[in-house]
One Martini backbone bead per residue (centre of mass of N, CA, C, O) as a GRO file, in nm:
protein
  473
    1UNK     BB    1  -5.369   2.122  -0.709
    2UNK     BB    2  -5.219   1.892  -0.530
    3UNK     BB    3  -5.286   1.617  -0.669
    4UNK     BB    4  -5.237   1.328  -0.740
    5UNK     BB    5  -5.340   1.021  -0.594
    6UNK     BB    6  -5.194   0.748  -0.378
    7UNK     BB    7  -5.342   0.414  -0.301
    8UNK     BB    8  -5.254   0.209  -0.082
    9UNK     BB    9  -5.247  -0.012  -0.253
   10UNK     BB   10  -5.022   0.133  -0.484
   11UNK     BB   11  -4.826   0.118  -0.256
   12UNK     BB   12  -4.790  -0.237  -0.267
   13UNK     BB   13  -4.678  -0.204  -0.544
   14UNK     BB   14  -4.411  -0.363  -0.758
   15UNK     BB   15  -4.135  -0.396  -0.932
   16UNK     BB   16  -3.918  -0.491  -1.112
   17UNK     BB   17  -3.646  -0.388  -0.973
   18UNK     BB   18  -3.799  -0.205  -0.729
   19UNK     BB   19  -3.739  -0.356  -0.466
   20UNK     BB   20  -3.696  -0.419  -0.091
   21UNK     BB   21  -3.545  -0.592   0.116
   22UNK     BB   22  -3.675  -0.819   0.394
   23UNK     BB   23  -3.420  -0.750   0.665
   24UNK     BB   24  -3.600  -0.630   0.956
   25UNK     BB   25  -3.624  -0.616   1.261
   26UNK     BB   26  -3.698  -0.490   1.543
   27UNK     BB   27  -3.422  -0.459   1.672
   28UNK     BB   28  -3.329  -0.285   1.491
   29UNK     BB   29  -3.546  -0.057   1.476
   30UNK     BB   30  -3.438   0.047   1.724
   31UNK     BB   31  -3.140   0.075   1.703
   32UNK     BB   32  -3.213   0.285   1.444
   33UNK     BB   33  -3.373   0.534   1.655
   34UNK     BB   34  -3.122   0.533   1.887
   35UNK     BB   35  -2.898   0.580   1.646
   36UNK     BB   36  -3.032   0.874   1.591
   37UNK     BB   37  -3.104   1.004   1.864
   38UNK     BB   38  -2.862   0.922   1.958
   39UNK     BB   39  -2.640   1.217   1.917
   40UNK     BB   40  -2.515   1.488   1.862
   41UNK     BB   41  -2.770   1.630   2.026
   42UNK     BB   42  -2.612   1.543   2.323
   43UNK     BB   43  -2.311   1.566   2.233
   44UNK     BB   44  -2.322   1.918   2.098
   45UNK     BB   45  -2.589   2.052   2.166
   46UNK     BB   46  -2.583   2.155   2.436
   47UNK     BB   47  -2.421   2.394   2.397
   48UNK     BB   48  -2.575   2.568   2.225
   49UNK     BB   49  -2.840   2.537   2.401
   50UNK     BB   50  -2.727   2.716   2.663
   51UNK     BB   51  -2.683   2.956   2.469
   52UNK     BB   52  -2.974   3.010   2.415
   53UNK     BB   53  -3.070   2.965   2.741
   54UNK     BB   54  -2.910   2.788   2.965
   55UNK     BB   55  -3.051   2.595   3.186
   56UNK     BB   56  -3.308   2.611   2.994
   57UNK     BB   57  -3.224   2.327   2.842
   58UNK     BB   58  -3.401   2.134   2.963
   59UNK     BB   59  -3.657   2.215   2.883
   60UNK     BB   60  -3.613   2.214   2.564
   61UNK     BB   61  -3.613   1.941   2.567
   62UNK     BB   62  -3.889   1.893   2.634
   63UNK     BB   63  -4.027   1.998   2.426
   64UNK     BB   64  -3.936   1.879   2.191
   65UNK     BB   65  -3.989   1.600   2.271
   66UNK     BB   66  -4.334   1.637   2.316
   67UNK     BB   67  -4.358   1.700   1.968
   68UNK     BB   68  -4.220   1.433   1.882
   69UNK     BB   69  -4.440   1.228   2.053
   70UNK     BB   70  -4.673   1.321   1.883
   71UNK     BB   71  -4.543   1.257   1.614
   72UNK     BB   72  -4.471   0.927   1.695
   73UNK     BB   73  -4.770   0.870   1.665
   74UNK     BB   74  -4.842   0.935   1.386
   75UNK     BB   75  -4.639   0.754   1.242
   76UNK     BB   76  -4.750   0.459   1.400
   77UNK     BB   77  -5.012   0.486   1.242
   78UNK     BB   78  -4.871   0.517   0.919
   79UNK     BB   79  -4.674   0.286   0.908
   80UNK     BB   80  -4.880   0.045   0.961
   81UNK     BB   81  -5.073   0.121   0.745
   82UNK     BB   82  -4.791   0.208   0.518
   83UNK     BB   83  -4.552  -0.024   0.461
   84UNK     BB   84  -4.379   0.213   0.305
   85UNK     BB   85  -4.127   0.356   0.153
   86UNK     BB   86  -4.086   0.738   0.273
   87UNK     BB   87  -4.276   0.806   0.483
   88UNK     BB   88  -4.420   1.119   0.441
   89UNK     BB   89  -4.413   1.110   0.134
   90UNK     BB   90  -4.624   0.856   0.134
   91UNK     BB   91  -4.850   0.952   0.293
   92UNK     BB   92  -4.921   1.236   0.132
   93UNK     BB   93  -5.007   1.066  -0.130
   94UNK     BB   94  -5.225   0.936  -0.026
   95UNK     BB   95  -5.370   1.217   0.185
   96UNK     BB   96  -5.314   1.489  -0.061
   97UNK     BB   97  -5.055   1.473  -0.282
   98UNK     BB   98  -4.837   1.515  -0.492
   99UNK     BB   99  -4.733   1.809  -0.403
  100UNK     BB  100  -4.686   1.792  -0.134
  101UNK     BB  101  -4.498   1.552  -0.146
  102UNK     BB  102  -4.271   1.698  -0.290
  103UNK     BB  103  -4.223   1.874  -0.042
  104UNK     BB  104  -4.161   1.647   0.157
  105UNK     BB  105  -3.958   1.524   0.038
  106UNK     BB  106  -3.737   1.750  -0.004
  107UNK     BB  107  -3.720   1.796   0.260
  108UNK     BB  108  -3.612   1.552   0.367
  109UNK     BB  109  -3.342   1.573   0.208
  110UNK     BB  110  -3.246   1.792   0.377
  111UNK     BB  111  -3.279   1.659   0.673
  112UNK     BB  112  -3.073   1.436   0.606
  113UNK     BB  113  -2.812   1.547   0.486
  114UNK     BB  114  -2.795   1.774   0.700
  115UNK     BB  115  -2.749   1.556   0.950
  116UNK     BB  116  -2.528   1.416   0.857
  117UNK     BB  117  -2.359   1.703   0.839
  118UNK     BB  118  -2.349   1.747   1.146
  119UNK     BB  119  -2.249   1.511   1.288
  120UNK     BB  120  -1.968   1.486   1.119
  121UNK     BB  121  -1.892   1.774   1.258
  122UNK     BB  122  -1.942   1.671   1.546
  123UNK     BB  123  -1.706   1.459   1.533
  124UNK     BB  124  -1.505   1.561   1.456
  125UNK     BB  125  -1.477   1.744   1.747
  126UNK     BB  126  -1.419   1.483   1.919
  127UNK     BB  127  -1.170   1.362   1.755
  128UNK     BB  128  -0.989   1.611   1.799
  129UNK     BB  129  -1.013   1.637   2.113
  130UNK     BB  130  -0.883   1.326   2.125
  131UNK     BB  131  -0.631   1.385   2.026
  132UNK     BB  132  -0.499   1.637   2.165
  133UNK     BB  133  -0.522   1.483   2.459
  134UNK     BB  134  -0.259   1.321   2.330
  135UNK     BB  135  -0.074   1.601   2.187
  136UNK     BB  136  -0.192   1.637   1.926
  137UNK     BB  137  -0.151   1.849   1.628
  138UNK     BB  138  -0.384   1.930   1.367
  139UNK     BB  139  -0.413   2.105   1.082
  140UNK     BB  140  -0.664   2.358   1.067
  141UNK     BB  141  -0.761   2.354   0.806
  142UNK     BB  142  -0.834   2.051   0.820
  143UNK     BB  143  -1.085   2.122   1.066
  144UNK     BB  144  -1.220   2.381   0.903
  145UNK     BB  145  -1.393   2.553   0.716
  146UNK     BB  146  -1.391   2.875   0.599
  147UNK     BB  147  -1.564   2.989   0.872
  148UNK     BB  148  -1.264   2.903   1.039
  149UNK     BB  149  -1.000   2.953   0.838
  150UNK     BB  150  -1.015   2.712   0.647
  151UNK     BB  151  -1.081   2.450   0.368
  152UNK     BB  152  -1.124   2.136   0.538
  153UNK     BB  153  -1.340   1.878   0.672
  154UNK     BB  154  -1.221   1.586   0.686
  155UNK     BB  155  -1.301   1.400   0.901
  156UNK     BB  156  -1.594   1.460   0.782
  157UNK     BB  157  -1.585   1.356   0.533
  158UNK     BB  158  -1.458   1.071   0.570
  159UNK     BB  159  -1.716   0.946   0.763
  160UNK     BB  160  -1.908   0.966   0.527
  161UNK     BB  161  -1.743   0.761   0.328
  162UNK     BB  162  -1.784   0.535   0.532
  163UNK     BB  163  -2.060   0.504   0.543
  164UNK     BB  164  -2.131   0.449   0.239
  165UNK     BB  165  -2.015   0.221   0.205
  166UNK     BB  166  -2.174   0.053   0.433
  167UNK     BB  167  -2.451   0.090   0.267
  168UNK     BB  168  -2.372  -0.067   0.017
  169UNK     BB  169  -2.307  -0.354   0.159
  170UNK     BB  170  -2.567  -0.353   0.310
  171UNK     BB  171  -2.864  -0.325   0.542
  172UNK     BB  172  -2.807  -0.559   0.758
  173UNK     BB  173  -2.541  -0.492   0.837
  174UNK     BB  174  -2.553  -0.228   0.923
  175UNK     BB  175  -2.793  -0.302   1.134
  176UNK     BB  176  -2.570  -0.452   1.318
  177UNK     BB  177  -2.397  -0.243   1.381
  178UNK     BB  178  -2.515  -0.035   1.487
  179UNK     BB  179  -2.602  -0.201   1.759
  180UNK     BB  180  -2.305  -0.192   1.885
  181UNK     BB  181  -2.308   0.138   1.876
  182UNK     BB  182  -2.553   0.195   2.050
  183UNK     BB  183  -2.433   0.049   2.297
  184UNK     BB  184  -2.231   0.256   2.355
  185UNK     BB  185  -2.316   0.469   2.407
  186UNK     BB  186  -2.529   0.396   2.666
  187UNK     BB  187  -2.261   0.350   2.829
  188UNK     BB  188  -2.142   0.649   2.792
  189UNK     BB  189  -2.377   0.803   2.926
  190UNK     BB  190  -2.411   0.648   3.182
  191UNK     BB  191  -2.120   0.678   3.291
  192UNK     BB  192  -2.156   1.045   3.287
  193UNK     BB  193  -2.406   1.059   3.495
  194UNK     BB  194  -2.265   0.916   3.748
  195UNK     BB  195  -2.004   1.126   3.705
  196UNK     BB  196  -2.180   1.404   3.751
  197UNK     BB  197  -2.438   1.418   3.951
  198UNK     BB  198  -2.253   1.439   4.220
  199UNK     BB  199  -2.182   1.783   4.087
  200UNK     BB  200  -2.441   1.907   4.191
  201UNK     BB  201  -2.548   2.268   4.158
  202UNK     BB  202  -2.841   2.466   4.207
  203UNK     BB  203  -2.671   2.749   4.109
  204UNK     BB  204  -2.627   2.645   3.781
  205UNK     BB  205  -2.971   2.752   3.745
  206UNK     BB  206  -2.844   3.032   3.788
  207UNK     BB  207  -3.042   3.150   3.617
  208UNK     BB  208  -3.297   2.964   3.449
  209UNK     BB  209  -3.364   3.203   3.257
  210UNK     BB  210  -3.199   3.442   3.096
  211UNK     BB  211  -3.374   3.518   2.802
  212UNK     BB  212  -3.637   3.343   2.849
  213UNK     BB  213  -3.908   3.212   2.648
  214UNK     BB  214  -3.914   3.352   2.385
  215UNK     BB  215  -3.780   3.408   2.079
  216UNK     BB  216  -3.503   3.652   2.066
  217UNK     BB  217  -3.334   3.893   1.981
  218UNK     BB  218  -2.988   3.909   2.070
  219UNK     BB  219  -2.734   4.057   1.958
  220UNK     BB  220  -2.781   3.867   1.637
  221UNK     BB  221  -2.925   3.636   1.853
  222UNK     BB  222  -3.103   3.413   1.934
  223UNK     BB  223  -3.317   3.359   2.258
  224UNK     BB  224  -3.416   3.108   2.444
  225UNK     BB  225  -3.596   2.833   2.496
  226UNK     BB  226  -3.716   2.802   2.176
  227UNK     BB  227  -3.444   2.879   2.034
  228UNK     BB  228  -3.337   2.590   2.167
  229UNK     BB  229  -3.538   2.387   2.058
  230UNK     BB  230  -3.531   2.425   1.779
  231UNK     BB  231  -3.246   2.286   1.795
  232UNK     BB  232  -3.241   2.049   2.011
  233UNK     BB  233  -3.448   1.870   1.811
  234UNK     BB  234  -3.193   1.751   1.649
  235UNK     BB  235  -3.205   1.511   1.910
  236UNK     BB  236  -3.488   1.356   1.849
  237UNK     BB  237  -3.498   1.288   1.567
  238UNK     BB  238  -3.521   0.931   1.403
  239UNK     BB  239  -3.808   0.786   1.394
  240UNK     BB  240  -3.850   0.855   1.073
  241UNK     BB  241  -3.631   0.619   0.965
  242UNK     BB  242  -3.781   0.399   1.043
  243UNK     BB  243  -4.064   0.469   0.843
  244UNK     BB  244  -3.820   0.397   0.596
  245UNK     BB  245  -3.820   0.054   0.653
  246UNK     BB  246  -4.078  -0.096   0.596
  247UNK     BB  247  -3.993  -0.257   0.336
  248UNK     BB  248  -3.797  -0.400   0.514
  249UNK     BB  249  -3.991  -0.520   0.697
  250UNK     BB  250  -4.093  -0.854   0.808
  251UNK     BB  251  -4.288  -0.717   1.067
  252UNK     BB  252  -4.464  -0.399   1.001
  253UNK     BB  253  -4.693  -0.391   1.228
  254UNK     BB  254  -4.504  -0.468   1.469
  255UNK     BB  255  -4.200  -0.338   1.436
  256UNK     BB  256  -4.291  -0.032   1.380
  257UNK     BB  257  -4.410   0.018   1.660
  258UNK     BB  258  -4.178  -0.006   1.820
  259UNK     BB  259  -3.951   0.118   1.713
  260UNK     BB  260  -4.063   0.402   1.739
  261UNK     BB  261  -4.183   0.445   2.007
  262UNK     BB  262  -3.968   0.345   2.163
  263UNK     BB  263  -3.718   0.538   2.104
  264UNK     BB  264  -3.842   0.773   2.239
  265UNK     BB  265  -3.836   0.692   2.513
  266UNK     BB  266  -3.547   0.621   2.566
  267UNK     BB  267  -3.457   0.873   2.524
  268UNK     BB  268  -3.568   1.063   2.680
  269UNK     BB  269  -3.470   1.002   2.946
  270UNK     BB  270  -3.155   0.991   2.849
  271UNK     BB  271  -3.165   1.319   2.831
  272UNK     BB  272  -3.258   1.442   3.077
  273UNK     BB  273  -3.015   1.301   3.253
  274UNK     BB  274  -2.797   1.469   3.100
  275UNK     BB  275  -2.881   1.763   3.130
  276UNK     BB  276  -2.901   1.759   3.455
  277UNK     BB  277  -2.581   1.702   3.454
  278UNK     BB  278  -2.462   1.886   3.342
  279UNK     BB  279  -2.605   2.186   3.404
  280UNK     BB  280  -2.527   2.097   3.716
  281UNK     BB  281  -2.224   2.093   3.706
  282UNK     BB  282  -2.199   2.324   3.528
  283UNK     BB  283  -2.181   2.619   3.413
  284UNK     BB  284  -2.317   2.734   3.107
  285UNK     BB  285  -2.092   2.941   2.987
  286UNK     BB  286  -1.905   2.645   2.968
  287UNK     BB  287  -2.068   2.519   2.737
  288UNK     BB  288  -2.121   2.731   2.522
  289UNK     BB  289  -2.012   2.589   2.220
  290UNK     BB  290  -1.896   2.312   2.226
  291UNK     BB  291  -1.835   2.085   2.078
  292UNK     BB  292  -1.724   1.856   2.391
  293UNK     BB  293  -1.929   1.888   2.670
  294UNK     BB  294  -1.900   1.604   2.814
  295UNK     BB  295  -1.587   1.626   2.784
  296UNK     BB  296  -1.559   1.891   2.971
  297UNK     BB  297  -1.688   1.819   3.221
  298UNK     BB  298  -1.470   1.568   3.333
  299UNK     BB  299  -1.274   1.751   3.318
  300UNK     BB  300  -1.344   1.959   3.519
  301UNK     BB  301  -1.426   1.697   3.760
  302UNK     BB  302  -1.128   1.535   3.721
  303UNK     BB  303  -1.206   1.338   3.484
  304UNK     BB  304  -1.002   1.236   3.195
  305UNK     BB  305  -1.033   0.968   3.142
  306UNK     BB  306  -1.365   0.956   3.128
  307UNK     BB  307  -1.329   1.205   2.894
  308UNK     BB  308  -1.180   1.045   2.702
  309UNK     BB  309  -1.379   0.774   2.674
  310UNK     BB  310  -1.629   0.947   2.601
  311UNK     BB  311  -1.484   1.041   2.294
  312UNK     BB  312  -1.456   0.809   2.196
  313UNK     BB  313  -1.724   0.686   2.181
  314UNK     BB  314  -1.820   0.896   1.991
  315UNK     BB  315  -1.577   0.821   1.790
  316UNK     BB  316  -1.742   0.539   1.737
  317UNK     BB  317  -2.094   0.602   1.740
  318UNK     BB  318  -2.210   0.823   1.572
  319UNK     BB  319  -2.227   0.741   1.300
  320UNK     BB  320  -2.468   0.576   1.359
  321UNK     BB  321  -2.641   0.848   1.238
  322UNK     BB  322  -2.542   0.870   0.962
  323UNK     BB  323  -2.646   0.554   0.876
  324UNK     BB  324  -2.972   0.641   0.955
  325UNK     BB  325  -2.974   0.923   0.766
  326UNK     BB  326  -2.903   0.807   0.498
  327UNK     BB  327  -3.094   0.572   0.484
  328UNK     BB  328  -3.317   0.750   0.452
  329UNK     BB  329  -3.218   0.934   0.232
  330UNK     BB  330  -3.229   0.738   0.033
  331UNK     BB  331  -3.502   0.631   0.037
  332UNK     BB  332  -3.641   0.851  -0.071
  333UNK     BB  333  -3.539   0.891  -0.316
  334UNK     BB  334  -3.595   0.604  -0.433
  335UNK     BB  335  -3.933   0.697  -0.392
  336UNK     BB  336  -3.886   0.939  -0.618
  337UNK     BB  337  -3.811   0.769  -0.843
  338UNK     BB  338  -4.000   0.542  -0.875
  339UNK     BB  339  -4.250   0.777  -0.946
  340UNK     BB  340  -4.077   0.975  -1.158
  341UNK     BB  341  -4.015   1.282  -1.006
  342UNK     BB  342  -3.726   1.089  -1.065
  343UNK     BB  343  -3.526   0.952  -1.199
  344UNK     BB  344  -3.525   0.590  -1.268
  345UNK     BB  345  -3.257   0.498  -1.219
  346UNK     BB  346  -3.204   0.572  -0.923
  347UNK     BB  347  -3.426   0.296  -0.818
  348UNK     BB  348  -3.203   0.082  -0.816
  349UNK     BB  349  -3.073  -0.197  -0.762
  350UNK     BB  350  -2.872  -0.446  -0.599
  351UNK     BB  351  -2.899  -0.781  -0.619
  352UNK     BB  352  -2.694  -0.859  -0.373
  353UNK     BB  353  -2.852  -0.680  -0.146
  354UNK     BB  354  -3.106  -0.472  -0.176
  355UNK     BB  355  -2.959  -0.186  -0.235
  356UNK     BB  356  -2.953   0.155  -0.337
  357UNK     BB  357  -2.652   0.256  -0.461
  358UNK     BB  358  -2.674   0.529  -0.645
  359UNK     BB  359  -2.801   0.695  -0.430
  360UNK     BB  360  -2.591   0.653  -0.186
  361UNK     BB  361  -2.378   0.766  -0.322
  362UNK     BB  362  -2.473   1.040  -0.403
  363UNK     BB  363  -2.544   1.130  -0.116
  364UNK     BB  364  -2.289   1.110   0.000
  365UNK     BB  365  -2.103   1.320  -0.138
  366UNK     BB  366  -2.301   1.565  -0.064
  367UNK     BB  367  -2.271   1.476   0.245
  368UNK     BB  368  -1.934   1.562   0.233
  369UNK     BB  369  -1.950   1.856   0.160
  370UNK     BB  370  -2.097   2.002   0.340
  371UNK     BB  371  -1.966   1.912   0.628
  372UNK     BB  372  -1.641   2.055   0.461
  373UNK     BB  373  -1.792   2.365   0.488
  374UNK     BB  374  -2.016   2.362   0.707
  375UNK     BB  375  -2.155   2.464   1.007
  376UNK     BB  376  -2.333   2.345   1.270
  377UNK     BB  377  -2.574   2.552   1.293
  378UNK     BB  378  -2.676   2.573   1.040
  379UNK     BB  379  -2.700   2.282   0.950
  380UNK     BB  380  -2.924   2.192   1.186
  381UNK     BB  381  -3.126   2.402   1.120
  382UNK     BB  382  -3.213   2.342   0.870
  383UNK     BB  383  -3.297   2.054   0.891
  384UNK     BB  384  -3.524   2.120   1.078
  385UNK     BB  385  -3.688   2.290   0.905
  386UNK     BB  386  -3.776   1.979   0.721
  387UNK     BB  387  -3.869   1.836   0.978
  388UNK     BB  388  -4.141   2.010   1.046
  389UNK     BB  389  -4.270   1.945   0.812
  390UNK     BB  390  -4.308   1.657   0.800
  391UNK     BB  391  -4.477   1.640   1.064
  392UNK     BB  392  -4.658   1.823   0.985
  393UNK     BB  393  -4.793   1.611   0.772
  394UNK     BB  394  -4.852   1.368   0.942
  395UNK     BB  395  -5.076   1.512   1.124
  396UNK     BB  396  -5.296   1.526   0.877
  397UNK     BB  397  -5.237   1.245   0.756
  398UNK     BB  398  -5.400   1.149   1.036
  399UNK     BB  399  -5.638   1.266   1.014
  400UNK     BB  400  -5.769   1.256   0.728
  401UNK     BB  401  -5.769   0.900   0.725
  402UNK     BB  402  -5.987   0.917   0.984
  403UNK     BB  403  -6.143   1.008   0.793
  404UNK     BB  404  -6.211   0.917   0.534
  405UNK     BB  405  -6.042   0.586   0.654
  406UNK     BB  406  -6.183   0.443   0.904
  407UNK     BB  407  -6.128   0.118   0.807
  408UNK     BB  408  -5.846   0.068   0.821
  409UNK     BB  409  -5.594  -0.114   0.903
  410UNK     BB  410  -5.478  -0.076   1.303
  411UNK     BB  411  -5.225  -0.163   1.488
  412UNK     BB  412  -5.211   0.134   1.545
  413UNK     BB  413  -5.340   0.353   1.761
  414UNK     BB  414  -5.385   0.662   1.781
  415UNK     BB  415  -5.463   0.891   2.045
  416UNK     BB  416  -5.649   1.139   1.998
  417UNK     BB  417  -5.564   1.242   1.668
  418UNK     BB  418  -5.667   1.533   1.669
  419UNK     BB  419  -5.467   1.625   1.900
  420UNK     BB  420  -5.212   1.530   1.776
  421UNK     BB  421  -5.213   1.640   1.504
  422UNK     BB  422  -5.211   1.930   1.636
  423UNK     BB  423  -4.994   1.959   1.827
  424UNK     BB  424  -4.792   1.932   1.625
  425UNK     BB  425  -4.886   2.139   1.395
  426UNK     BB  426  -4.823   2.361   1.624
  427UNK     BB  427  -4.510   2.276   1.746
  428UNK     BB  428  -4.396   2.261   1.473
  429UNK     BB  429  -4.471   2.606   1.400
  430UNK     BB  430  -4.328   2.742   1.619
  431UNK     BB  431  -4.027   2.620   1.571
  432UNK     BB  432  -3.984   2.754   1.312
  433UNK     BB  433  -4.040   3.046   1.414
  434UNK     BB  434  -3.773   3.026   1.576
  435UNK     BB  435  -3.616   3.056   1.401
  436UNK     BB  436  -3.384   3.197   1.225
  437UNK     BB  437  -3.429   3.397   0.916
  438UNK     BB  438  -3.217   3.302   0.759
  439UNK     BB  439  -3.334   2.994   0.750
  440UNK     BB  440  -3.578   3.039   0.639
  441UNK     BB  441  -3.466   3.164   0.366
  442UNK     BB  442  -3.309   2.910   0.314
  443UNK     BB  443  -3.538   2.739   0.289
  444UNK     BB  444  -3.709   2.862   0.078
  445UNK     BB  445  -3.520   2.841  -0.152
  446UNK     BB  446  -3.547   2.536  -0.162
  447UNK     BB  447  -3.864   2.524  -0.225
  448UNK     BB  448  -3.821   2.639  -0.489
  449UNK     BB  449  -3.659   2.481  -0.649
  450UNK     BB  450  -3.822   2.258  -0.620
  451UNK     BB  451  -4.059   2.326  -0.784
  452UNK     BB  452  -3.911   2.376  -1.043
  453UNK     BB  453  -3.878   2.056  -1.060
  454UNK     BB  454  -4.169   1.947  -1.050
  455UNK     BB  455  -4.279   2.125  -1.297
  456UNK     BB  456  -4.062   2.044  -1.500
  457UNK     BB  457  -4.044   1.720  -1.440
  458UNK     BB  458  -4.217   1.539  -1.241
  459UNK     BB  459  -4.504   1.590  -1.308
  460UNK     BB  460  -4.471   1.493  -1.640
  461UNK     BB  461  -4.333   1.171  -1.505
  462UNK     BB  462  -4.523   1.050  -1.297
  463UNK     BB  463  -4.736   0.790  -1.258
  464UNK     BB  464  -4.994   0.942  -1.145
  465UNK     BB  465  -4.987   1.176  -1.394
  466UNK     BB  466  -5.027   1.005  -1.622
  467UNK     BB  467  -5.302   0.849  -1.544
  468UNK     BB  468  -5.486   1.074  -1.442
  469UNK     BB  469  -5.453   1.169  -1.787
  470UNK     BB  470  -5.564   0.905  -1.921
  471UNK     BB  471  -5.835   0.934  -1.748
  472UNK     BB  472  -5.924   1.184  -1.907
  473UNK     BB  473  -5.893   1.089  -2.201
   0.00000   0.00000   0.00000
């Protein structure tokens, strides 16, 4: 029922022209995780967050933390033990079965082209906020999609195909770039943290919790801690982007451990640091729902230059999250081509790069339409939706494994798998049930299209199912 499994020997196995340059080293990979994890949503959801929550938007950081902590010991020895492009879809295929493999590809691609065109919106409000402060003011048509009475987000539109470029030029240009993209971002952080701590106020945490803490609808909107954890969640993952780039690790057993696990301890510490000052400085309902929350902050406590530089830092290094999720979402898309799953030219690389172009290129294209026309919290919630799905499969992927086949060598072992496991797979299905229904339906219905894409196309044609097929004759 579940569909044939493909064997970890069978994962590292390539054919010509279908195999991926392995140009990738640690450090690449720490600041693909902190590219991807520090972006959007420290720097755009918080205020998001803080109206879904209040003060208790901090808690929902740490929650949200604790459950993506868990999930990241789990990817970082499925990513040591099985180091092929693909994450999560590579890992269900040898643990679970060709079928919920693609319903977790399905997922991925979801999460990553959603979270890409999230970001994109995230960076647009941040551009037009800095150009505004410059005196300038900008056409609001073309600033806004449909639901904010305009036509088309251009500068989202254009900054996803600008990162699209990018990714075609080659997969090490990009990740030397991220370096830099990442070092501006952490100390525009940093900045912030100096220049805004100093004016916490005890008061702005009253009542800290005023919505309550599990996730309820109050006139027509979700509210609450869980709420607010479910939305701020699409702050954490980026580390399961590094999960995809193991073909592409020079030393993926040494390599994908740092990349991961540091990821987010890094991220987490600057999380916690930056929502503690923002919250502490200003009363949380003027944070709510603001595109560029924190130099919003900066201009409240009379720092206009360091509002403005920390807008600008933002429109300088967030790409670098478009470029890591773009990045992964192309991965993924190639190993379910490689597979058969979906067309097999799509999984054609490049010979002077040894980046998979034609994937990259339609990636772009569909992840600059969505940006140009949709909100960004609607965008962020189902992102979260397929991520969640991905996490819930890595952490049984991880148990499976170690029952099946406990001799496999890892060079990285999760503490108590089992306990790490149930917790990832409990706390993202709490996280799951707290978005809005609407999202919730909307998610069903991409995994219904999904499935029929599977049903008519992929199980007939992909390599696990043909030999299966062969093995029974």
């Amino acid at each position: 029922m579940l569909g044939p499994r493909k064997s970890i020997e069978k994962l590292s196995q390539r054919a010509s022209g279908h195999s991926l340059a392995k140009t990738l080293s640690w450090p690449h990979l720490i600041a693909l995780g902190v590219g991807a994890i520090v972006g959007t949503g420290i720097y755009t959801l918080t205020g998001v967050g803080a109206e879904r929550a209040g003060p208790a938007v901090i808690l929902a950081f740490a929650i949200a933390g604790a459950v993506c902590a868990c999930a990241a010991l789990a990817y970082a020895e499925m990513a040591t033990m099985i180091p092929a492009a693909g994450s999560a879809y590579t890992f269900s295929y040898a643990a679970m079965g060709e079928t919920i493999a693609w319903i977790v590809g399905w997922s991925l691609i979801l999460e990553y082209s959603l979270a890409c065109s999230t970001v994109a919106v995230g960076w647009s409000g941040y551009l037009v906020g800095w150009i505004e402060s410059a005196g300038i003011h900008l056409p609001h048509m073309l600033l806004v999609g449909p639901h904010g009475g305009g036509i088309v987000n251009l500068p989202a539109v254009l900054v996803a195909l600008g990162v699209m470029g990018m990714l075609i030029a080659g997969t090490r240009e990009s990740a030397t770039l991220n370096i830099i993209l990442v070092i501006i971002k952490l100390v525009a952080l940093s900045i912030f943290v100096a220049m805004a701590l100093p004016a916490f106020k005890g008061g702005n945490l009253e009542p800290f919790m005023p919505y309550g803490f599990a996730s309820t609808e109050i006139e027509g909107q979700k509210r609450g801690v869980m709420a607010a954890a479910a939305i701020v969640f699409f702050a954490f993952y980026g580390f399961d982007a590094v999960a995809t780039s193991a073909e592409e690790a020079k030393n993926p057993k040494r390599d994908l451990t740092i990349g991961i696990v540091g990821s987010m301890v890094v991220c987490t510490l600057i999380y916690m640091a930056v929502a503690i000052a923002a919250i502490g400085a200003l009363p949380f309902q003027q944070l709510a729902n603001s595109p560029e929350p924190l130099a919003l902050v900066l201009r409240q406590l009379g720092h206009p230059t360091a509002a403005h530089l920390i807008a600008l830092a933002a429109v300088v290094a967030l790409p670098s999250v478009i470029l890591v999720m773009m990045y992964g979402q192309s991965r993924v898309f190639f190993v379910m081509a490689r597979d058969g799953l979906l067309p097999r030219a799509l999984a054609k690389v490049s010979p002077r790069t040894g980046a998979p172009t034609r994937i990259t290129l339609m990636t772009g294209i569909s992840i600059a339409v969505v940006a140009g026309i949709f909100r960004l919290d609607e965008i962020a919630e189902l992102a979260n939706a397929g991520t969640l799905i991905a996490f819930m499969a890595v952490g049984a992927c991880l148990m499976i494994l170690r029952r099946r086949s406990p001799e496999l060598p890892r060079l990285f072992r999760c503490p108590q798998p089992m306990l790490v496991g149930t917790l990832t797979i409990l706390g993202c299905a709490y996280l799951l049930l707290s978005l809005p229904s609407t999202t919730l339906v909307r998610f069903g219905a991409w995994n219904v299209i999904g499935l029929l894409v599977y049903v008519l196309y992929g199980r007939l044609r992909s390599d696990a199912g043909r030999e299966a097929a062969a093995a029974k004759a």
